[in-house]
Amino acid sequence: MNYVEGFVVAVPAANKETYRRHAEEASHLFKEFGATRFVECWGDDVPDGKVTDFRGAVKAKEDEVVVFSWLEYPSKAVRDAANEKMMSDPRMKEFGEQMCFDGKRMIFGGFVPILDV
């Protein structure tokens, strides 16, 4: 099975199109580095929880929308190599400087699929 890297971030609602364009541009780099799939999802039905929720996880403000994203790689080794390439690629530094959201509130992690139907 593939290896999945997931992200959750809060993006100001007014920055939706800027974020989409930024993600589309970044997708080409991620694919160049080894990702086989790049998915960005704009929050549509993200309810407040009683104990925890997506909004709380990224400390979303009233004017922000939660974005859920994931990348798929052929393996964890490919993902790890891609992350190393990203850290040293000047194009990724440029993307980091152009972020239209607070990257400090982004949560992310790598996941091994246990079911894919």
PDB file of C-alpha atoms in Angstrom:
ATOM      1  CA  MET A   1       0.000   0.000   0.000  1.00  0.00           C
ATOM      2  CA  ASN A   2       0.946   3.646  -0.405  1.00  0.00           C
ATOM      3  CA  TYR A   3       2.186   5.937   2.334  1.00  0.00           C
ATOM      4  CA  VAL A   4       0.033   8.951   3.211  1.00  0.00           C
ATOM      5  CA  GLU A   5       1.065  12.304   4.623  1.00  0.00           C
ATOM      6  CA  GLY A   6      -1.838  14.346   5.975  1.00  0.00           C
ATOM      7  CA  PHE A   7      -2.193  18.035   6.799  1.00  0.00           C
ATOM      8  CA  VAL A   8      -4.804  20.202   8.496  1.00  0.00           C
ATOM      9  CA  VAL A   9      -4.529  23.989   8.404  1.00  0.00           C
ATOM     10  CA  ALA A  10      -6.708  27.052   9.011  1.00  0.00           C
ATOM     11  CA  VAL A  11      -6.908  29.427   6.043  1.00  0.00           C
ATOM     12  CA  PRO A  12      -8.618  32.825   6.043  1.00  0.00           C
ATOM     13  CA  ALA A  13     -11.835  32.419   4.040  1.00  0.00           C
ATOM     14  CA  ALA A  14     -10.887  35.452   1.937  1.00  0.00           C
ATOM     15  CA  ASN A  15      -7.723  33.614   0.798  1.00  0.00           C
ATOM     16  CA  LYS A  16      -9.482  30.612  -0.755  1.00  0.00           C
ATOM     17  CA  GLU A  17      -8.455  31.263  -4.362  1.00  0.00           C
ATOM     18  CA  THR A  18      -4.942  32.357  -3.368  1.00  0.00           C
ATOM     19  CA  TYR A  19      -4.565  29.145  -1.354  1.00  0.00           C
ATOM     20  CA  ARG A  20      -5.907  27.020  -4.235  1.00  0.00           C
ATOM     21  CA  ARG A  21      -3.466  28.571  -6.707  1.00  0.00           C
ATOM     22  CA  HIS A  22      -0.587  28.210  -4.245  1.00  0.00           C
ATOM     23  CA  ALA A  23      -1.463  24.537  -3.680  1.00  0.00           C
ATOM     24  CA  GLU A  24      -1.743  23.881  -7.402  1.00  0.00           C
ATOM     25  CA  GLU A  25       1.723  25.339  -7.975  1.00  0.00           C
ATOM     26  CA  ALA A  26       3.153  23.349  -5.053  1.00  0.00           C
ATOM     27  CA  SER A  27       1.549  20.135  -6.330  1.00  0.00           C
ATOM     28  CA  HIS A  28       3.932  20.095  -9.280  1.00  0.00           C
ATOM     29  CA  LEU A  29       6.923  20.156  -6.940  1.00  0.00           C
ATOM     30  CA  PHE A  30       5.507  17.460  -4.669  1.00  0.00           C
ATOM     31  CA  LYS A  31       4.904  15.247  -7.682  1.00  0.00           C
ATOM     32  CA  GLU A  32       8.408  15.960  -8.964  1.00  0.00           C
ATOM     33  CA  PHE A  33       9.717  14.838  -5.563  1.00  0.00           C
ATOM     34  CA  GLY A  34       7.769  11.562  -5.672  1.00  0.00           C
ATOM     35  CA  ALA A  35       4.155  12.143  -4.589  1.00  0.00           C
ATOM     36  CA  THR A  36       1.682  10.168  -6.684  1.00  0.00           C
ATOM     37  CA  ARG A  37      -1.411  12.055  -5.487  1.00  0.00           C
ATOM     38  CA  PHE A  38      -1.988  15.517  -4.040  1.00  0.00           C
ATOM     39  CA  VAL A  39      -5.434  16.391  -2.617  1.00  0.00           C
ATOM     40  CA  GLU A  40      -6.638  19.659  -1.061  1.00  0.00           C
ATOM     41  CA  CYS A  41     -10.098  19.845   0.533  1.00  0.00           C
ATOM     42  CA  TRP A  42     -11.775  23.114   1.594  1.00  0.00           C
ATOM     43  CA  GLY A  43     -13.869  22.700   4.750  1.00  0.00           C
ATOM     44  CA  ASP A  44     -17.588  22.555   4.053  1.00  0.00           C
ATOM     45  CA  ASP A  45     -19.118  20.755   7.050  1.00  0.00           C
ATOM     46  CA  VAL A  46     -16.642  21.014   9.930  1.00  0.00           C
ATOM     47  CA  PRO A  47     -18.692  21.015  13.151  1.00  0.00           C
ATOM     48  CA  ASP A  48     -17.560  22.185  16.553  1.00  0.00           C
ATOM     49  CA  GLY A  49     -16.947  19.231  18.847  1.00  0.00           C
ATOM     50  CA  LYS A  50     -17.717  18.799  22.524  1.00  0.00           C
ATOM     51  CA  VAL A  51     -14.186  17.725  23.468  1.00  0.00           C
ATOM     52  CA  THR A  52     -12.038  18.405  20.391  1.00  0.00           C
ATOM     53  CA  ASP A  53     -12.436  19.074  16.694  1.00  0.00           C
ATOM     54  CA  PHE A  54     -10.582  20.134  13.536  1.00  0.00           C
ATOM     55  CA  ARG A  55     -11.041  23.855  14.243  1.00  0.00           C
ATOM     56  CA  GLY A  56      -9.596  23.507  17.718  1.00  0.00           C
ATOM     57  CA  ALA A  57      -6.690  21.411  16.499  1.00  0.00           C
ATOM     58  CA  VAL A  58      -5.446  24.284  14.306  1.00  0.00           C
ATOM     59  CA  LYS A  59      -6.817  27.103  16.501  1.00  0.00           C
ATOM     60  CA  ALA A  60      -8.997  28.343  13.627  1.00  0.00           C
ATOM     61  CA  LYS A  61     -10.271  31.869  14.033  1.00  0.00           C
ATOM     62  CA  GLU A  62     -13.817  32.984  13.241  1.00  0.00           C
ATOM     63  CA  ASP A  63     -12.892  34.106   9.702  1.00  0.00           C
ATOM     64  CA  GLU A  64     -10.895  30.950   8.862  1.00  0.00           C
ATOM     65  CA  VAL A  65     -11.821  27.716   7.113  1.00  0.00           C
ATOM     66  CA  VAL A  66     -10.251  24.356   7.914  1.00  0.00           C
ATOM     67  CA  VAL A  67      -8.414  22.742   5.000  1.00  0.00           C
ATOM     68  CA  PHE A  68      -7.686  19.004   5.014  1.00  0.00           C
ATOM     69  CA  SER A  69      -4.992  17.793   2.620  1.00  0.00           C
ATOM     70  CA  TRP A  70      -3.066  14.671   1.868  1.00  0.00           C
ATOM     71  CA  LEU A  71      -0.263  13.421  -0.303  1.00  0.00           C
ATOM     72  CA  GLU A  72       0.240   9.835  -1.356  1.00  0.00           C
ATOM     73  CA  TYR A  73       3.640   8.297  -1.955  1.00  0.00           C
ATOM     74  CA  PRO A  74       4.617   4.801  -3.117  1.00  0.00           C
ATOM     75  CA  SER A  75       6.331   4.201   0.254  1.00  0.00           C
ATOM     76  CA  LYS A  76       7.565   5.881   3.433  1.00  0.00           C
ATOM     77  CA  ALA A  77      11.097   5.809   2.020  1.00  0.00           C
ATOM     78  CA  VAL A  78       9.952   7.831  -1.014  1.00  0.00           C
ATOM     79  CA  ARG A  79       8.134  10.279   1.298  1.00  0.00           C
ATOM     80  CA  ASP A  80      11.231  10.666   3.491  1.00  0.00           C
ATOM     81  CA  ALA A  81      13.433  11.288   0.443  1.00  0.00           C
ATOM     82  CA  ALA A  82      10.885  13.807  -0.885  1.00  0.00           C
ATOM     83  CA  ASN A  83      10.891  15.700   2.414  1.00  0.00           C
ATOM     84  CA  GLU A  84      14.695  15.909   2.314  1.00  0.00           C
ATOM     85  CA  LYS A  85      14.588  17.237  -1.259  1.00  0.00           C
ATOM     86  CA  MET A  86      11.945  19.792  -0.279  1.00  0.00           C
ATOM     87  CA  MET A  87      14.049  21.119   2.581  1.00  0.00           C
ATOM     88  CA  SER A  88      16.966  21.841   0.283  1.00  0.00           C
ATOM     89  CA  ASP A  89      15.057  23.061  -2.780  1.00  0.00           C
ATOM     90  CA  PRO A  90      15.006  26.884  -3.111  1.00  0.00           C
ATOM     91  CA  ARG A  91      11.575  26.725  -4.779  1.00  0.00           C
ATOM     92  CA  MET A  92      10.098  25.317  -1.577  1.00  0.00           C
ATOM     93  CA  LYS A  93      11.633  28.176   0.406  1.00  0.00           C
ATOM     94  CA  GLU A  94       9.829  30.599  -1.926  1.00  0.00           C
ATOM     95  CA  PHE A  95       6.541  28.786  -1.294  1.00  0.00           C
ATOM     96  CA  GLY A  96       7.116  29.050   2.443  1.00  0.00           C
ATOM     97  CA  GLU A  97       7.564  32.796   2.152  1.00  0.00           C
ATOM     98  CA  GLN A  98       4.296  33.141   0.176  1.00  0.00           C
ATOM     99  CA  MET A  99       1.978  31.195   2.500  1.00  0.00           C
ATOM    100  CA  CYS A 100      -1.447  32.788   2.890  1.00  0.00           C
ATOM    101  CA  PHE A 101      -2.041  31.102   6.270  1.00  0.00           C
ATOM    102  CA  ASP A 102      -0.263  30.683   9.606  1.00  0.00           C
ATOM    103  CA  GLY A 103       1.994  27.667   9.068  1.00  0.00           C
ATOM    104  CA  LYS A 104       2.732  27.454  12.812  1.00  0.00           C
ATOM    105  CA  ARG A 105      -0.831  26.209  13.355  1.00  0.00           C
ATOM    106  CA  MET A 106      -0.630  23.486  10.711  1.00  0.00           C
ATOM    107  CA  ILE A 107      -0.754  19.910  11.955  1.00  0.00           C
ATOM    108  CA  PHE A 108       0.643  17.057   9.885  1.00  0.00           C
ATOM    109  CA  GLY A 109       1.851  13.498  10.043  1.00  0.00           C
ATOM    110  CA  GLY A 110       2.692  10.377   8.080  1.00  0.00           C
ATOM    111  CA  PHE A 111       0.346   7.410   8.048  1.00  0.00           C
ATOM    112  CA  VAL A 112       0.492   3.766   7.007  1.00  0.00           C
ATOM    113  CA  PRO A 113      -2.841   2.723   5.458  1.00  0.00           C
ATOM    114  CA  ILE A 114      -4.469  -0.257   7.161  1.00  0.00           C
ATOM    115  CA  LEU A 115      -7.534  -0.395   4.887  1.00  0.00           C
ATOM    116  CA  ASP A 116      -8.045   0.862   1.337  1.00  0.00           C
ATOM    117  CA  VAL A 117     -11.298  -0.278  -0.311  1.00  0.00           C
TER     118      VAL A 117
END
